[in-house]
Coordinates of C-alpha atoms in Angstrom, one line a residue:
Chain A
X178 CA 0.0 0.0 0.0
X179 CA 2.8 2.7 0.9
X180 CA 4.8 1.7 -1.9
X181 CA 1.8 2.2 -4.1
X182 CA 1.2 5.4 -2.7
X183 CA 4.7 6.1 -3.4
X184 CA 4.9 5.4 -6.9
X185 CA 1.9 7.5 -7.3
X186 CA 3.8 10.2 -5.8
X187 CA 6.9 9.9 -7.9
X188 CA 4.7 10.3 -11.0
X189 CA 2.6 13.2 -9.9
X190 CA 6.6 14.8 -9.0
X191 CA 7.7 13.7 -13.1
X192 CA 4.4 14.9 -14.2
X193 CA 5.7 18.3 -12.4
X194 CA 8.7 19.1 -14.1
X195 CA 7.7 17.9 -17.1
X196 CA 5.0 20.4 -17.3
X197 CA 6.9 23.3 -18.2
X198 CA 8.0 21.1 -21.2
X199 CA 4.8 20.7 -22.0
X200 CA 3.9 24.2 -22.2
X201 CA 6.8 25.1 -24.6
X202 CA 6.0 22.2 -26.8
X203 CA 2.4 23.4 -26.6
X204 CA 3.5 27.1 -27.7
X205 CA 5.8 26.0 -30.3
X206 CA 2.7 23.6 -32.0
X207 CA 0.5 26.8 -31.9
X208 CA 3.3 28.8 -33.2
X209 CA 4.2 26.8 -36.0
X210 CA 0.3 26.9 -37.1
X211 CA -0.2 30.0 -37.3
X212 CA 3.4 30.7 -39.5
X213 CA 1.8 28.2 -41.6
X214 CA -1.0 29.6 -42.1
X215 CA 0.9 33.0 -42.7
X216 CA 0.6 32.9 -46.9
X217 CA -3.1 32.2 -46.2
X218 CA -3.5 35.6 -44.3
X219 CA -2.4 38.0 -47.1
X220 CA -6.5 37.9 -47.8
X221 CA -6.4 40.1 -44.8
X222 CA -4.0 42.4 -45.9
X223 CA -6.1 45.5 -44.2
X224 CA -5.0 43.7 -40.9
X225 CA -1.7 43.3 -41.6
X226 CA -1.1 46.7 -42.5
X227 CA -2.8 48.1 -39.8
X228 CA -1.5 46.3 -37.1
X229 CA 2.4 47.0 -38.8
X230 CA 1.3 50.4 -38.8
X231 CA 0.2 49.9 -34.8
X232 CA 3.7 48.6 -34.0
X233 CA 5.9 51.2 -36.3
X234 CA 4.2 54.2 -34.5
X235 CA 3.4 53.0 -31.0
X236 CA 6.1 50.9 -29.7
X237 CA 9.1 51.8 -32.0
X238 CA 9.9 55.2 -29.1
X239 CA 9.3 52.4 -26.0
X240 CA 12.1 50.7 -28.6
X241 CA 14.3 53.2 -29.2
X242 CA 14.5 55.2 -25.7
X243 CA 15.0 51.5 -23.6
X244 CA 18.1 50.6 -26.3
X245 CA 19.3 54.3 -25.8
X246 CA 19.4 53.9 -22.2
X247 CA 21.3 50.8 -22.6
X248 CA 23.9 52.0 -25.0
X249 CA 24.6 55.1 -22.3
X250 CA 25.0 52.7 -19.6
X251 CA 27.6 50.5 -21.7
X252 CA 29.5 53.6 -22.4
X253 CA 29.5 54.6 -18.6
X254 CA 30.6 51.1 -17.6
X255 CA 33.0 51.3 -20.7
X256 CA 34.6 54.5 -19.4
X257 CA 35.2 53.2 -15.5
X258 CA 36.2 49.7 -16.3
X259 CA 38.9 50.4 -18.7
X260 CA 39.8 53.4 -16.5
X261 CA 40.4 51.0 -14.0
X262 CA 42.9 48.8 -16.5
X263 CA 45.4 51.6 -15.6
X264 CA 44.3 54.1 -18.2
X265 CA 43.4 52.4 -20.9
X266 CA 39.7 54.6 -21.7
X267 CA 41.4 54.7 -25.2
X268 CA 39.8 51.2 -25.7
X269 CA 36.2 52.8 -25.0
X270 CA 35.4 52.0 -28.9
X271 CA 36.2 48.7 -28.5
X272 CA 34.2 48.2 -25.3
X273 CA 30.6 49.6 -26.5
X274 CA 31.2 48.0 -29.9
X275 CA 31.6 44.7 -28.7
X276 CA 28.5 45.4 -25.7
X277 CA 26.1 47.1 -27.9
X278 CA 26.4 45.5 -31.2
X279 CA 26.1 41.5 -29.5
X280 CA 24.9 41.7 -26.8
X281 CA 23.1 44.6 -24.6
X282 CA 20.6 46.4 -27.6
X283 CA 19.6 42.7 -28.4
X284 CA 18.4 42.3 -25.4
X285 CA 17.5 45.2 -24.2
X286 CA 15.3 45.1 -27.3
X287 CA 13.8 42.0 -26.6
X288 CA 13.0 43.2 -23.2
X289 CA 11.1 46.4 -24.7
X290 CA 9.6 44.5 -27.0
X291 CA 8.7 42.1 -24.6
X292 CA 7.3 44.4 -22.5
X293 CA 5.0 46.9 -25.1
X294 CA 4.6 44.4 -28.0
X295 CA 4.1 40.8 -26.0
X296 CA 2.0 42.4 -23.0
X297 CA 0.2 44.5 -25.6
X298 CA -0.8 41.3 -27.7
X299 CA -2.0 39.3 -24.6
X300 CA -4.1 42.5 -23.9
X301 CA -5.6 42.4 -26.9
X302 CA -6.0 38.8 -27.8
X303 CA -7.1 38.3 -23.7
X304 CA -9.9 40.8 -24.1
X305 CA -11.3 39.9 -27.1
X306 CA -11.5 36.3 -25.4
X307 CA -12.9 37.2 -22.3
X308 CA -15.8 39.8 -24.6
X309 CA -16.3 36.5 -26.7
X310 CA -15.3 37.9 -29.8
X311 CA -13.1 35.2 -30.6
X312 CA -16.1 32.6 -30.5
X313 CA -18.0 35.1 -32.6
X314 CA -15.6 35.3 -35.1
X315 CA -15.1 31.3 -35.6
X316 CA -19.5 31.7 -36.1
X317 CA -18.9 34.1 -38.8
X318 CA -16.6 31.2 -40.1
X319 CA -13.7 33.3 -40.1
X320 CA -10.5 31.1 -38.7
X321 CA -9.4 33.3 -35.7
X322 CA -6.0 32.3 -35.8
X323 CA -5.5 33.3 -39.7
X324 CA -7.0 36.3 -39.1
X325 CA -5.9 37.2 -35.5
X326 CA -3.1 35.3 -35.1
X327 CA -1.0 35.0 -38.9
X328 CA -1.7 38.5 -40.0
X329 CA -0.1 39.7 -36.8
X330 CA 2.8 37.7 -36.9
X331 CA 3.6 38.8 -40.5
X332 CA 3.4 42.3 -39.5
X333 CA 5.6 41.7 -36.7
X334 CA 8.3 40.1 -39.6
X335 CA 7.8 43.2 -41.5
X336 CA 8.3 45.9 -38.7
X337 CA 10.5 44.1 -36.2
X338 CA 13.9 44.0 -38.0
X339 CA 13.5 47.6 -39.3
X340 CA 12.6 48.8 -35.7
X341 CA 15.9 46.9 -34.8
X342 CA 18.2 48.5 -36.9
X343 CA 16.8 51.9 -35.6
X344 CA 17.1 50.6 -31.7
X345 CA 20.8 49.8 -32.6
X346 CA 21.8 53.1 -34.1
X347 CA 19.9 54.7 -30.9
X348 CA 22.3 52.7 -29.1
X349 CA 25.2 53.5 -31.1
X350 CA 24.4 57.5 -30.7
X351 CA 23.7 57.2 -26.6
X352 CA 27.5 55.6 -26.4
X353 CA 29.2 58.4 -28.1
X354 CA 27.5 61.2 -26.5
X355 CA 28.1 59.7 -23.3
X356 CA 31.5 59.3 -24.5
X357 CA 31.8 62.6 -26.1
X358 CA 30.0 64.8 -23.9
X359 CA 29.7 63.6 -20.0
X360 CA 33.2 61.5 -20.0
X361 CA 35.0 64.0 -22.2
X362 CA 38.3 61.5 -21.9
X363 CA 38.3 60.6 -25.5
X364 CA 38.8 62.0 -28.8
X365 CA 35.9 61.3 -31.4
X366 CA 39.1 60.3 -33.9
X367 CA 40.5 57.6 -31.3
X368 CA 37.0 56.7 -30.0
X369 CA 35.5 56.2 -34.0
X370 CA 39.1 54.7 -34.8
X371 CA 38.3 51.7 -32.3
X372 CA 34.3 51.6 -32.7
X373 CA 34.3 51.1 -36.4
X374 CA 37.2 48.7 -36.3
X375 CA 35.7 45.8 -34.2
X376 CA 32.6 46.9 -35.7
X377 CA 31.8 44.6 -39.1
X378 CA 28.9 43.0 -41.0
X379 CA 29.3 39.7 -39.2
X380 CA 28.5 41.4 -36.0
X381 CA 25.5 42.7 -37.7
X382 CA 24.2 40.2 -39.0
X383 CA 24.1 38.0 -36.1
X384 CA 22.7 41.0 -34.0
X385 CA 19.8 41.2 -36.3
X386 CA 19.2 37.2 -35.8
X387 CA 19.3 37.7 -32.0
X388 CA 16.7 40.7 -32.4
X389 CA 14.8 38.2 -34.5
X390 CA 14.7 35.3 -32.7
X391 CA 13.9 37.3 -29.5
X392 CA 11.0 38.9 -31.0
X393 CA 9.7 35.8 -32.7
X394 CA 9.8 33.8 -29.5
X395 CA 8.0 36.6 -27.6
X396 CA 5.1 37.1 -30.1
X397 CA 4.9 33.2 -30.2
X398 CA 4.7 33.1 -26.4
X399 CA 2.4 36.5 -26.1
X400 CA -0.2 35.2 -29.0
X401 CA -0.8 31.4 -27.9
X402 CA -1.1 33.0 -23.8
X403 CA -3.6 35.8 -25.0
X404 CA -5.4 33.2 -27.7
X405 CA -5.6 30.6 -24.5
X406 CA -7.1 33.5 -21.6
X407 CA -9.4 32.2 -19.6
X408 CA -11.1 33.6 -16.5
X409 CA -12.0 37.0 -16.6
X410 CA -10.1 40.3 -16.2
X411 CA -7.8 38.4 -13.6
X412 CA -7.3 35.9 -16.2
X413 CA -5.9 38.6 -18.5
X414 CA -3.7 40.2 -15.7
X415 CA -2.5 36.6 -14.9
X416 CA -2.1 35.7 -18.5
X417 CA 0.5 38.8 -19.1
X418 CA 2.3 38.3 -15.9
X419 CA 3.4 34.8 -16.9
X420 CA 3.7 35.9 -21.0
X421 CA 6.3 38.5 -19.4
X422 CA 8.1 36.2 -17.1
X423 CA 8.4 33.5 -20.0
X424 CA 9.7 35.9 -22.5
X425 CA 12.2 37.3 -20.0
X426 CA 13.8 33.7 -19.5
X427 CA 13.6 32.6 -22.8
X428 CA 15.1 35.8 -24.1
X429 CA 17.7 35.5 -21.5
X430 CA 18.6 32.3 -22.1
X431 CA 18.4 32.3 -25.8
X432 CA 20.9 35.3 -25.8
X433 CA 23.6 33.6 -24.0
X434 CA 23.0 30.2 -26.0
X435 CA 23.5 32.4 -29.8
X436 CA 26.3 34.1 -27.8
X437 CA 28.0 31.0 -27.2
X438 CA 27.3 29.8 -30.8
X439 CA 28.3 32.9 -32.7
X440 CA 31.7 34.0 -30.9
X441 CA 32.2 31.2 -28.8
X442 CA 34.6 29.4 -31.2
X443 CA 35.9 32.5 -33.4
X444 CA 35.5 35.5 -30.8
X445 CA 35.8 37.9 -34.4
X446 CA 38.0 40.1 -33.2
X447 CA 40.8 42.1 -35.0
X448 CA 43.9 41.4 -32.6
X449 CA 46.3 38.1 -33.7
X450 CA 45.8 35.8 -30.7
X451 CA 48.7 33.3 -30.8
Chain B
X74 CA -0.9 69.3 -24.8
X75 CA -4.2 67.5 -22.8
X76 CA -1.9 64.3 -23.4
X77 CA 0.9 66.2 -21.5
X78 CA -1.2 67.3 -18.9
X79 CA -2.9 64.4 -18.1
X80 CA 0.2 62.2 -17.4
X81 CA 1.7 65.2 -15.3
X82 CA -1.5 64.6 -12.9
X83 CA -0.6 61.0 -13.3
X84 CA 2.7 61.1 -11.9
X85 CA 1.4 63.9 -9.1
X86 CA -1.3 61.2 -8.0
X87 CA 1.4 58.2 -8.1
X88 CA 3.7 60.4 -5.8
X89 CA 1.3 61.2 -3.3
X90 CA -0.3 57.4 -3.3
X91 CA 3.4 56.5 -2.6
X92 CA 3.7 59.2 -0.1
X93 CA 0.5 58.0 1.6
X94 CA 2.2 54.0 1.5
X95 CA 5.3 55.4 3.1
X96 CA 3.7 57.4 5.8
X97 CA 1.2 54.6 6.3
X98 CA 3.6 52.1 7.0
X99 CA 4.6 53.6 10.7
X100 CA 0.9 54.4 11.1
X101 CA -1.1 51.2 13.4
X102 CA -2.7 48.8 12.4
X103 CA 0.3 46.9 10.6
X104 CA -1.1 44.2 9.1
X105 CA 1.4 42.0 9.5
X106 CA 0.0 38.6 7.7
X107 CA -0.8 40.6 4.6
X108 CA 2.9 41.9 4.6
X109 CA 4.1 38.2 5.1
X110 CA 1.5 36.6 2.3
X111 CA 2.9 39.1 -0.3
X112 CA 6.1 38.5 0.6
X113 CA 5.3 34.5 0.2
X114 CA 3.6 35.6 -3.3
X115 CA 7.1 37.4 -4.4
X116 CA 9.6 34.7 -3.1
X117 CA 7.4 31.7 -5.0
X118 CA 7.3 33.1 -8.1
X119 CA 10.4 34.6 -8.6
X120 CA 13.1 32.0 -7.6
X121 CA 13.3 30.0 -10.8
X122 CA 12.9 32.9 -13.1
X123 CA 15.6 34.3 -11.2
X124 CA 17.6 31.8 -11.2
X125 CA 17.6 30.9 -15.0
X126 CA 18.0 35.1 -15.6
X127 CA 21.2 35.2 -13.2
X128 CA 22.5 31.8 -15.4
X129 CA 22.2 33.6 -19.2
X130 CA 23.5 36.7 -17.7
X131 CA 26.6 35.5 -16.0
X132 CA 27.1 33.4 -18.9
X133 CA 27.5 36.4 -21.5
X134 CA 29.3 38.2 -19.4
X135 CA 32.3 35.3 -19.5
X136 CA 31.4 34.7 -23.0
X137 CA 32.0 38.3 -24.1
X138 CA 34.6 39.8 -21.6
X139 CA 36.4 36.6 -21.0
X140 CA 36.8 36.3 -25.2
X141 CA 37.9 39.9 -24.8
X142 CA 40.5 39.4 -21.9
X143 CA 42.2 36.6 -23.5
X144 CA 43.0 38.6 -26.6
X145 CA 44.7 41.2 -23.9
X146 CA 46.4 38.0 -22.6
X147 CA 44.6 39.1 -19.5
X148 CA 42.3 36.3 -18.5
X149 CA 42.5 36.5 -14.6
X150 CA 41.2 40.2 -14.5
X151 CA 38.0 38.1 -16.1
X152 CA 37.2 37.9 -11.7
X153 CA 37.2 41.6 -11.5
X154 CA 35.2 42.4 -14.4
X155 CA 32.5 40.2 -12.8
X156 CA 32.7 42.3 -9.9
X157 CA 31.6 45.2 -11.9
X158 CA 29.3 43.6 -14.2
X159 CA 27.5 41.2 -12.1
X160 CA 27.8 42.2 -8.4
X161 CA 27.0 46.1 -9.5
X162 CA 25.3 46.2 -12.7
X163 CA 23.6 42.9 -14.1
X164 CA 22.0 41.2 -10.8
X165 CA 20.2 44.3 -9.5
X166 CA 19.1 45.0 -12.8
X167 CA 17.9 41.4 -13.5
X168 CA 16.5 41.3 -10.2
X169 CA 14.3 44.3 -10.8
X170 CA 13.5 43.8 -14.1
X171 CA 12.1 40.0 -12.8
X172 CA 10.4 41.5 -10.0
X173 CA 8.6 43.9 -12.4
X174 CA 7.5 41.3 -14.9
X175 CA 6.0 38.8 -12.6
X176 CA 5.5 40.3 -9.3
X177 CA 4.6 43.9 -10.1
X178 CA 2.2 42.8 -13.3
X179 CA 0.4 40.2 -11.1
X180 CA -0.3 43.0 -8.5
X181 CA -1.3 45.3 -11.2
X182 CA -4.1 42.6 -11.9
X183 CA -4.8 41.6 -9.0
X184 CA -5.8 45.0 -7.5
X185 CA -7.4 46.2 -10.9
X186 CA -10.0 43.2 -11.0
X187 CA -10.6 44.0 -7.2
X188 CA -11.0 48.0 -8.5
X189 CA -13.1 47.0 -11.6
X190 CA -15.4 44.6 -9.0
X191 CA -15.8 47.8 -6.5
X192 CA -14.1 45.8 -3.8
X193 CA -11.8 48.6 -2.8
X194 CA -14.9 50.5 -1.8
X195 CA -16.5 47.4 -0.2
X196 CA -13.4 47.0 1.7
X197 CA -13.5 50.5 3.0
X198 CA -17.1 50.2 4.2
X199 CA -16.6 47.4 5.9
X200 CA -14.3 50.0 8.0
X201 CA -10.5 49.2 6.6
X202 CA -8.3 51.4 5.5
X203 CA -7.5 50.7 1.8
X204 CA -4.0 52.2 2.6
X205 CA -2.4 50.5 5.2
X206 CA -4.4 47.4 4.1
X207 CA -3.9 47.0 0.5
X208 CA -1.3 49.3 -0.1
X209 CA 1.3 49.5 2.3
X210 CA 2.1 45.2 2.7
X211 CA 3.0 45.2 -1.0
X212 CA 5.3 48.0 -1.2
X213 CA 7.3 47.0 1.3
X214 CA 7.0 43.7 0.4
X215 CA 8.5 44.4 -2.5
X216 CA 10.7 47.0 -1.7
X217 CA 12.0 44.3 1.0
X218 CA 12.2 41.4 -1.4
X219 CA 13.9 42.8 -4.6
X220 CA 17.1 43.6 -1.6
X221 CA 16.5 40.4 -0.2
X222 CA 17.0 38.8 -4.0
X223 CA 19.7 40.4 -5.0
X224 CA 21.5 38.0 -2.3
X225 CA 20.9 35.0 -4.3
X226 CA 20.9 36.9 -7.3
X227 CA 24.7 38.1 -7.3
X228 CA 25.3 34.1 -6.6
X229 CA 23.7 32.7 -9.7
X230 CA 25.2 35.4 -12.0
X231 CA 29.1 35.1 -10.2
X232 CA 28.7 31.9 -10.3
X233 CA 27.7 30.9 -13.9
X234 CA 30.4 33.6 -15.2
X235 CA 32.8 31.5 -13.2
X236 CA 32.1 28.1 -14.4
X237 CA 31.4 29.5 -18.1
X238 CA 34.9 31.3 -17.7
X239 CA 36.6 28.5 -16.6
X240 CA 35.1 25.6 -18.6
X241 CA 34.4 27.2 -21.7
X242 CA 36.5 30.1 -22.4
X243 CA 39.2 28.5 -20.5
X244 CA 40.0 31.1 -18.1
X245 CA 42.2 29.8 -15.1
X246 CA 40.2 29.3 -12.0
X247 CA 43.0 30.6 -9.4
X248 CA 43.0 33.6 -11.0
X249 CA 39.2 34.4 -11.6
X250 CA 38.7 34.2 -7.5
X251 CA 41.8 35.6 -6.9
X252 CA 40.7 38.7 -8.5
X253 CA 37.5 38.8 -7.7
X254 CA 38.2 38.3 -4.1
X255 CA 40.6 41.6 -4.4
X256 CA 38.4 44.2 -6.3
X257 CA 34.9 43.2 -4.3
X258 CA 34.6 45.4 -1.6
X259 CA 31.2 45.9 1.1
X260 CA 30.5 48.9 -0.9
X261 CA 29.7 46.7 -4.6
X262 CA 27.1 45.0 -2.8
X263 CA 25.8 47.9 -0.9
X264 CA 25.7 50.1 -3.8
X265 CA 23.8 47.3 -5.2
X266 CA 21.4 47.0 -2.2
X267 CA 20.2 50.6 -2.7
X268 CA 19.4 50.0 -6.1
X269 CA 17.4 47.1 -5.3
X270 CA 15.3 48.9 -2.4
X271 CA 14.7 52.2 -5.1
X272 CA 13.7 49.5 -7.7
X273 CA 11.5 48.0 -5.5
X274 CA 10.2 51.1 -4.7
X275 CA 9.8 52.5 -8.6
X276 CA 7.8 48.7 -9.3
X277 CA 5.8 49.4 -5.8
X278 CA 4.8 52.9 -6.7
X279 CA 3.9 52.1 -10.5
X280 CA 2.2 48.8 -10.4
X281 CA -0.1 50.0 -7.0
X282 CA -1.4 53.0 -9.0
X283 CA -1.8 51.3 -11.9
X284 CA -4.4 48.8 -10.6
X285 CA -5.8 51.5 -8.3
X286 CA -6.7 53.4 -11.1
X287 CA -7.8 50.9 -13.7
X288 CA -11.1 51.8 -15.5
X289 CA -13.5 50.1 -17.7
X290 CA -14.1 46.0 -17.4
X291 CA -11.4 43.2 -18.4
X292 CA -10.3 45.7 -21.3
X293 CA -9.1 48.2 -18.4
X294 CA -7.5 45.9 -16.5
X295 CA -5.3 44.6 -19.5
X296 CA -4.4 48.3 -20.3
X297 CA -3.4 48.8 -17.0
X298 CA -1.5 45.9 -16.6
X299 CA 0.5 46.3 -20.5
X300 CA 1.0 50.4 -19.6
X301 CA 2.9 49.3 -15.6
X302 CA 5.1 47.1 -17.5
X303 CA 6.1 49.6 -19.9
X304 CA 6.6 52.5 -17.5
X305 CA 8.6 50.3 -14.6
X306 CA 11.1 49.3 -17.6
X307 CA 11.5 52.4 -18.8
X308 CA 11.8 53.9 -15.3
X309 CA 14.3 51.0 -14.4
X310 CA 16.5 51.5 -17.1
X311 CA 16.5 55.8 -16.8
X312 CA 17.5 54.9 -12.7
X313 CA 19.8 52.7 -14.0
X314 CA 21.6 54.9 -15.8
X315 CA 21.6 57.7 -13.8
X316 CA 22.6 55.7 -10.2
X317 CA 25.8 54.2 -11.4
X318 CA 27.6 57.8 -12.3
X319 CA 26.6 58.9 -8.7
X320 CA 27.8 56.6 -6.9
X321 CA 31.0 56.1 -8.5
X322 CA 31.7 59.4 -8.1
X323 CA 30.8 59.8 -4.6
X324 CA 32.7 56.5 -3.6
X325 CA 35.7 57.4 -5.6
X326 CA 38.1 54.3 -4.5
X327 CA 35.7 52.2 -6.2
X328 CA 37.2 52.7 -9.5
X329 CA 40.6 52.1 -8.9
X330 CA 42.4 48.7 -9.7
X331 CA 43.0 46.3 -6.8

């Protein structure tokens, strides 16, 4: 009897920690519907220009002053840390273009976007939920997740990477006028010499791919948690809390993981190492 | 310009519910097993979060720095970066920026469906005051836990750094502690500690006024909940930035080379 009891026990504890597995695997099934069903949503392209629209004007300054903040505070840290090397500020350039470029603005973007794009989307698709007006939809016989789901996450493809490049010049400008006007060590000619030299389009490109995965993880998490609300307007509030924990993790983890597999074996940087 | 105005009275009504939360707390009744059930609320749901956060961020900051350092053939100063990176920058940070995202958003909820359902009010008829019952537990609840996290915080991100720096990036181990041991000081983790408690407080401040003043049904409530999220990052971040020049320049032996 107690070893029955036992064995029960041990399977509720499995069932445990696999659950969280089970959420992912359930997020990535929804996820990979809705891409699929991504051509099939162009009939909507009102939707998808409108939300894209939505994004480009409302969340891009949330965007761009969170990545500007983080650039500033890379140069600060840049400034004291190689002060502290005996002197060597010179190397500032080298400092912000190695922390902005991989990896501060990707995730400081994935936080921002985590924050006004994922929460937003829960919002949304939580509400409609909760008012019924996904059920009302499928009665119309229009498939809610073509026409909620799909259009949205084509017009996140479309904005997303441009919004990117705009966060990463923010951050770019908010480490040289830290640099240039509250540090006042270093020359512009000594601090661009060393920026744009460990700056190249290999760094770039994987930067984009981390923005890119980030956001795409976050919209997959935000739009199968909002699709899925149940409950009420705590359900909502409940529903974004855990959307913003998950994407938080994930876009932590995810960043050190591409880290590892991008300049972990060939650190890409212009100084002969023996 | 009506825009402009009406976040100025925004930020005038969040300083003076704060105000009220601060004043409140020496004020009796303190209701103590409120305090302690928010507190519970906090330390559940954070610690694995938390925990995987501390892991990715330790881990870049080996990755990058420690890639970095070897080119300098400079590994072992890898320790005292950490220092500066995890024990002062990344773990208060990370531990604020958690707190926000699934303590502060679940209080945001919580207390707009209670304001949606007119349970504030029923609450105060029944003859409790809404501010040292509802509001002052959860600020300093979370004011208290963000410091208390940054303990275990600075632990997960120190020590992923380490066994990233010395496993993958190959940095000697001797050497790591070594100089990490030398350029720590009290005043790191102190500095740190402040930051925590004024996170706390920014998360506290936002996220109470934004359920106290959610309007209109489930849609309100999700507004509320998306806009709390949005203005404790952004406040985090613009705190962030402008903490670490103060205090480096008020502790001046902080920046010199151990």
């Amino acid at each position: 009897m107690a070893s029955r009891v036992s064995t029960a026990g041990v399977a509720q504890r499995l069932d445990d920690l696999f659950r969280p597995l089970d959420a992912i695997g359930e997020i990535m099934g929804f996820a990979a519907h809705a891409i699929a069903r991504i051509p099939a949503s162009f009939r909507y392209a009102g939707e998808i220009w409108w939300y894209a629209a939505f994004l480009a004007i409302g969340s891009t300054p949330v965007a761009l002053v969170i990545t500007y903040l983080s650039g500033s505070e890379c140069s600060v840290e840049a400034y004291y840390s190689l002060h502290q090397l005996g002197g060597a500020e010179s190397l500032a350039g080298v400092f912000n273009a190695l922390c902005d470029t991989r990896e501060i603005t990707p995730l400081f973007f994935g936080f921002a976007i985590g924050a006004k794009v994922g929460c937003g989307l829960v919002a949304e698709l939580g509400t409609m939920r909760v008012n019924e007006e996904i059920d009302a939809l499928e009665t119309m016989g229009v498939a809610p997740v073509t026409y909620l789901v799909s259009t949205r996450l084509a017009a996140a493809l479309l904005v997303l990477p441009l919004m990117y490049v705009l966060s990463l010049g923010s951050s770019y400008l908010a480490s040289w006028v830290v640099q240039h006007f509250q540090i006042g060590v270093v020359s512009d000619g000594v601090y661009f010499a060393y920026f744009w030299r460990f700056t190249n389009l290999e760094d770039l490109g994987f930067s984009l791919l981390k923005a890119v995965v980030f956001a795409l993880t976050i919209i997959a998490v935000a739009v199968h948690q909002g699709f899925h609300v149940r409950g009420g307007p705590v359900g909502i509030g409940l529903a974004v809390a855990r959307t913003m924990a998950i994407s938080l993790v994930m876009t932590v983890l995810l960043n050190a993981l591409m880290t590892e597999v991008f300049w972990g074996h060939n650190p890409n940087l212009p100084i002969p190492t023996s | 310009m009506g825009g402009v105005g009406r976040s100025l009275a925004g930020l005038g009504e969040l300083t003076l519910l704060f105000a009220n939360a601060l004043g409140g707390s020496f004020r009796r009744p303190f209701y103590w097993k409120e305090f302690l059930e928010q507190c519970r609320l906090i330390l559940a749901a954070n610690l694995v979060p938390l925990l995987l956060t501390g892991m990715g961020f330790g881990a870049i900051v080996s990755l990058e720095a420690g890639q970095f350092f070897r080119a300098a053939s400079a590994e072992y100063r890898l320790g005292g970066f950490s220092v500066m990176a995890n024990v002062r920058e990344f773990s208060p940070v990370a531990t604020g920026l958690m707190v926000a995202a699934v303590s502060g958003t679940a209080i945001v909820a919580d207390l707009g469906a209670r304001q949606i359902r007119s349970e504030l009010e029923a609450l105060s008829v029944m003859g409790l005051s809404n501010v040292l019952f509802v509001v002052v537990p959860r600020a300093l609840a979370l004011m208290l836990m963000t410091a208390l996290y940054n303990f275990p915080m600075i632990c997960f991100t120190t020590l992923a750094s380490f066994f990233v720096g010395a496993f993958l990036v190959g940095v000697n181990p001797g050497g790591f502690l070594g100089s990490f041991w030398t350029q720590g000081t009290v005043v790191d983790v102190l500095g740190g500690e402040v930051k925590c408690v004024i996170f706390g407080a920014i998360v506290a401040a936002i996220c109470i006024y934004k359920g106290v003043a959610a309007r209109g049904g489930a849609e309100g409530v999700a507004r509320a909940v998306h806009s709390a999220v949005v203005w404790c990052f952004v406040s985090i971040s613009v705190f962030e930035y402008v903490f670490t020049p103060t205090v480096l320049a008020l502790f001046h032996s902080q920046i010199t080379l151990r």
